[in-house]
């Protein structure tokens, strides 16, 4: 029976999600420190964990299909065809995994907000450095002005 294998796969997925959560916490600190090189390195490491989780998810799906005979079997479907002890283990693993995914999702949302705020700050700084023209439409240089006509910083007649 593939129930013990399924429990092992879920355990591995739990550990991978925990490591990914640890990286997400590190990412928060790196974003706060504005360390772009560190962020690049962390993203590469994060991609490795995501690839491993995807591999384990495919294996979990395959084991669930073998266990239940259904093409799109879920963990709940698997719990219906295993022994009571395995059912309890699967339920515990399912709850742990759901909790870790929720925790990871919240941390990633925080990181996304921090990045968005950093981007807003950069855009504001850029706007201050190069202000927009006062008039968006063309008007004759002598119209609407009182006093002397506008002079350029550079004297083109010299």
CSV table of C-alpha atoms in Angstrom, one decimal:
chain,number,residue,atom,x,y,z
A,1,UNK,CA,0.0,0.0,0.0
A,2,UNK,CA,1.3,3.5,-0.8
A,3,UNK,CA,-0.1,5.2,2.3
A,4,UNK,CA,3.3,5.2,4.2
A,5,UNK,CA,4.9,6.6,1.1
A,6,UNK,CA,2.3,9.3,0.9
A,7,UNK,CA,2.9,10.2,4.6
A,8,UNK,CA,6.6,10.4,3.9
A,9,UNK,CA,6.0,12.7,0.9
A,10,UNK,CA,3.8,15.0,3.0
A,11,UNK,CA,6.4,15.1,5.7
A,12,UNK,CA,9.0,16.1,3.1
A,13,UNK,CA,6.7,18.8,1.8
A,14,UNK,CA,6.2,20.1,5.3
A,15,UNK,CA,9.9,20.4,5.9
A,16,UNK,CA,10.4,22.1,2.5
A,17,UNK,CA,7.6,24.6,3.2
A,18,UNK,CA,9.2,25.3,6.6
A,19,UNK,CA,12.6,26.0,4.9
A,20,UNK,CA,10.8,28.2,2.4
A,21,UNK,CA,9.2,30.1,5.2
A,22,UNK,CA,12.6,30.7,6.8
A,23,UNK,CA,13.8,32.1,3.5
A,24,UNK,CA,10.7,34.4,3.3
A,25,UNK,CA,11.6,35.8,6.8
A,26,UNK,CA,15.2,36.4,5.6
A,27,UNK,CA,13.8,38.1,2.5
A,28,UNK,CA,12.0,40.5,4.7
A,29,UNK,CA,15.2,41.5,6.5
A,30,UNK,CA,17.0,41.8,3.1
A,31,UNK,CA,14.3,44.0,1.7
A,32,UNK,CA,14.5,46.2,4.8
A,33,UNK,CA,18.3,46.5,4.4
A,34,UNK,CA,17.9,47.3,0.7
A,35,UNK,CA,20.5,44.5,-0.2
A,36,UNK,CA,19.8,43.8,-3.9
A,37,UNK,CA,22.7,41.3,-4.2
A,38,UNK,CA,21.5,39.4,-1.2
A,39,UNK,CA,17.9,39.4,-2.6
A,40,UNK,CA,19.2,38.0,-5.9
A,41,UNK,CA,21.0,35.1,-4.1
A,42,UNK,CA,18.0,34.5,-1.9
A,43,UNK,CA,15.6,34.3,-4.9
A,44,UNK,CA,17.9,31.7,-6.5
A,45,UNK,CA,17.8,29.6,-3.4
A,46,UNK,CA,14.1,30.1,-3.1
A,47,UNK,CA,13.6,28.8,-6.6
A,48,UNK,CA,15.4,25.5,-5.7
A,49,UNK,CA,12.9,24.9,-2.9
A,50,UNK,CA,9.9,25.8,-5.1
A,51,UNK,CA,11.2,23.3,-7.7
A,52,UNK,CA,11.6,20.6,-5.0
A,53,UNK,CA,8.1,21.3,-3.7
A,54,UNK,CA,6.6,21.0,-7.2
A,55,UNK,CA,8.4,17.7,-7.6
A,56,UNK,CA,7.0,16.4,-4.3
A,57,UNK,CA,3.5,17.6,-5.2
A,58,UNK,CA,3.6,15.6,-8.5
A,59,UNK,CA,4.7,12.6,-6.5
A,60,UNK,CA,1.9,13.2,-4.0
A,61,UNK,CA,-0.6,13.3,-6.7
A,62,UNK,CA,0.7,10.1,-8.3
A,63,UNK,CA,0.6,8.3,-4.9
A,64,UNK,CA,-2.9,9.6,-4.3
A,65,UNK,CA,-4.1,8.2,-7.7
A,66,UNK,CA,-2.5,4.9,-6.9
A,67,UNK,CA,-4.1,4.7,-3.5
A,68,UNK,CA,-7.6,5.7,-4.5
A,69,UNK,CA,-7.9,4.9,-8.2
A,70,UNK,CA,-9.3,8.3,-8.9
A,71,UNK,CA,-7.6,10.6,-11.5
A,72,UNK,CA,-7.9,13.8,-9.4
A,73,UNK,CA,-7.6,12.3,-5.9
A,74,UNK,CA,-7.3,14.6,-2.9
A,75,UNK,CA,-5.9,13.9,0.6
A,76,UNK,CA,-9.5,13.6,1.8
A,77,UNK,CA,-10.1,10.9,-0.8
A,78,UNK,CA,-7.0,9.1,0.5
A,79,UNK,CA,-8.2,9.2,4.0
A,80,UNK,CA,-11.3,7.2,3.0
A,81,UNK,CA,-9.3,4.2,1.8
A,82,UNK,CA,-6.6,3.8,4.5
A,83,UNK,CA,-6.5,2.4,8.0
A,84,UNK,CA,-7.6,4.4,11.0
A,85,UNK,CA,-4.0,5.0,12.2
A,86,UNK,CA,-2.9,6.2,8.7
A,87,UNK,CA,-6.0,8.3,8.5
A,88,UNK,CA,-5.0,10.2,11.6
A,89,UNK,CA,-1.5,10.6,10.4
A,90,UNK,CA,-2.7,11.9,7.0
A,91,UNK,CA,-5.1,14.4,8.8
A,92,UNK,CA,-2.3,15.7,11.0
A,93,UNK,CA,0.1,16.1,8.1
A,94,UNK,CA,-2.7,17.8,6.1
A,95,UNK,CA,-3.3,20.3,8.9
A,96,UNK,CA,0.4,21.0,9.4
A,97,UNK,CA,0.9,21.6,5.7
A,98,UNK,CA,-2.1,23.9,5.5
A,99,UNK,CA,-0.9,25.9,8.5
A,100,UNK,CA,2.6,26.3,7.0
A,101,UNK,CA,1.2,27.3,3.6
A,102,UNK,CA,-1.0,29.9,5.3
A,103,UNK,CA,2.0,31.2,7.3
A,104,UNK,CA,4.1,31.4,4.1
A,105,UNK,CA,1.4,33.2,2.2
A,106,UNK,CA,1.1,35.9,4.9
A,107,UNK,CA,4.9,36.4,5.0
A,108,UNK,CA,5.0,36.7,1.2
A,109,UNK,CA,2.2,39.2,1.3
A,110,UNK,CA,4.2,41.3,3.8
A,111,UNK,CA,7.3,41.1,1.5
A,112,UNK,CA,5.2,42.1,-1.4
A,113,UNK,CA,3.9,45.2,0.5
A,114,UNK,CA,7.5,46.1,1.5
A,115,UNK,CA,8.6,45.9,-2.1
A,116,UNK,CA,5.7,47.9,-3.3
A,117,UNK,CA,6.4,50.6,-0.7
A,118,UNK,CA,10.1,50.7,-1.8
A,119,UNK,CA,9.0,51.1,-5.4
A,120,UNK,CA,6.7,53.9,-4.5
A,121,UNK,CA,9.6,55.6,-2.7
A,122,UNK,CA,11.8,55.2,-5.7
A,123,UNK,CA,9.2,56.6,-8.0
A,124,UNK,CA,8.6,59.6,-5.7
A,125,UNK,CA,12.3,60.3,-5.6
A,126,UNK,CA,12.5,60.1,-9.4
A,127,UNK,CA,9.6,62.5,-9.7
A,128,UNK,CA,11.3,65.0,-7.4
A,129,UNK,CA,14.6,64.8,-9.4
A,130,UNK,CA,12.9,65.5,-12.7
A,131,UNK,CA,9.8,67.6,-12.3
A,132,UNK,CA,7.1,67.6,-14.9
A,133,UNK,CA,6.5,70.7,-17.1
A,134,UNK,CA,3.9,73.1,-15.8
A,135,UNK,CA,1.8,73.2,-18.9
A,136,UNK,CA,0.9,70.0,-20.7
A,137,UNK,CA,-0.3,71.9,-23.8
A,138,UNK,CA,1.5,74.3,-26.1
A,139,UNK,CA,0.9,78.0,-25.6
A,140,UNK,CA,2.7,80.9,-27.3
A,141,UNK,CA,5.7,82.0,-25.2
A,142,UNK,CA,4.5,85.6,-24.9
A,143,UNK,CA,0.9,84.8,-24.1
A,144,UNK,CA,-0.2,84.8,-20.5
A,145,UNK,CA,3.1,86.2,-19.3
A,146,UNK,CA,3.5,89.5,-17.6
A,147,UNK,CA,6.7,91.3,-17.7
A,148,UNK,CA,9.7,90.0,-19.7
A,149,UNK,CA,9.6,87.1,-22.1
A,150,UNK,CA,11.0,83.9,-20.8
A,151,UNK,CA,14.8,83.5,-21.5
A,152,UNK,CA,16.7,80.4,-21.9
A,153,UNK,CA,19.6,79.5,-19.6
A,154,UNK,CA,21.8,79.5,-22.7
A,155,UNK,CA,22.2,82.5,-24.9
A,156,UNK,CA,21.8,81.3,-28.5
A,157,UNK,CA,22.8,84.6,-30.0
A,158,UNK,CA,26.3,84.7,-28.6
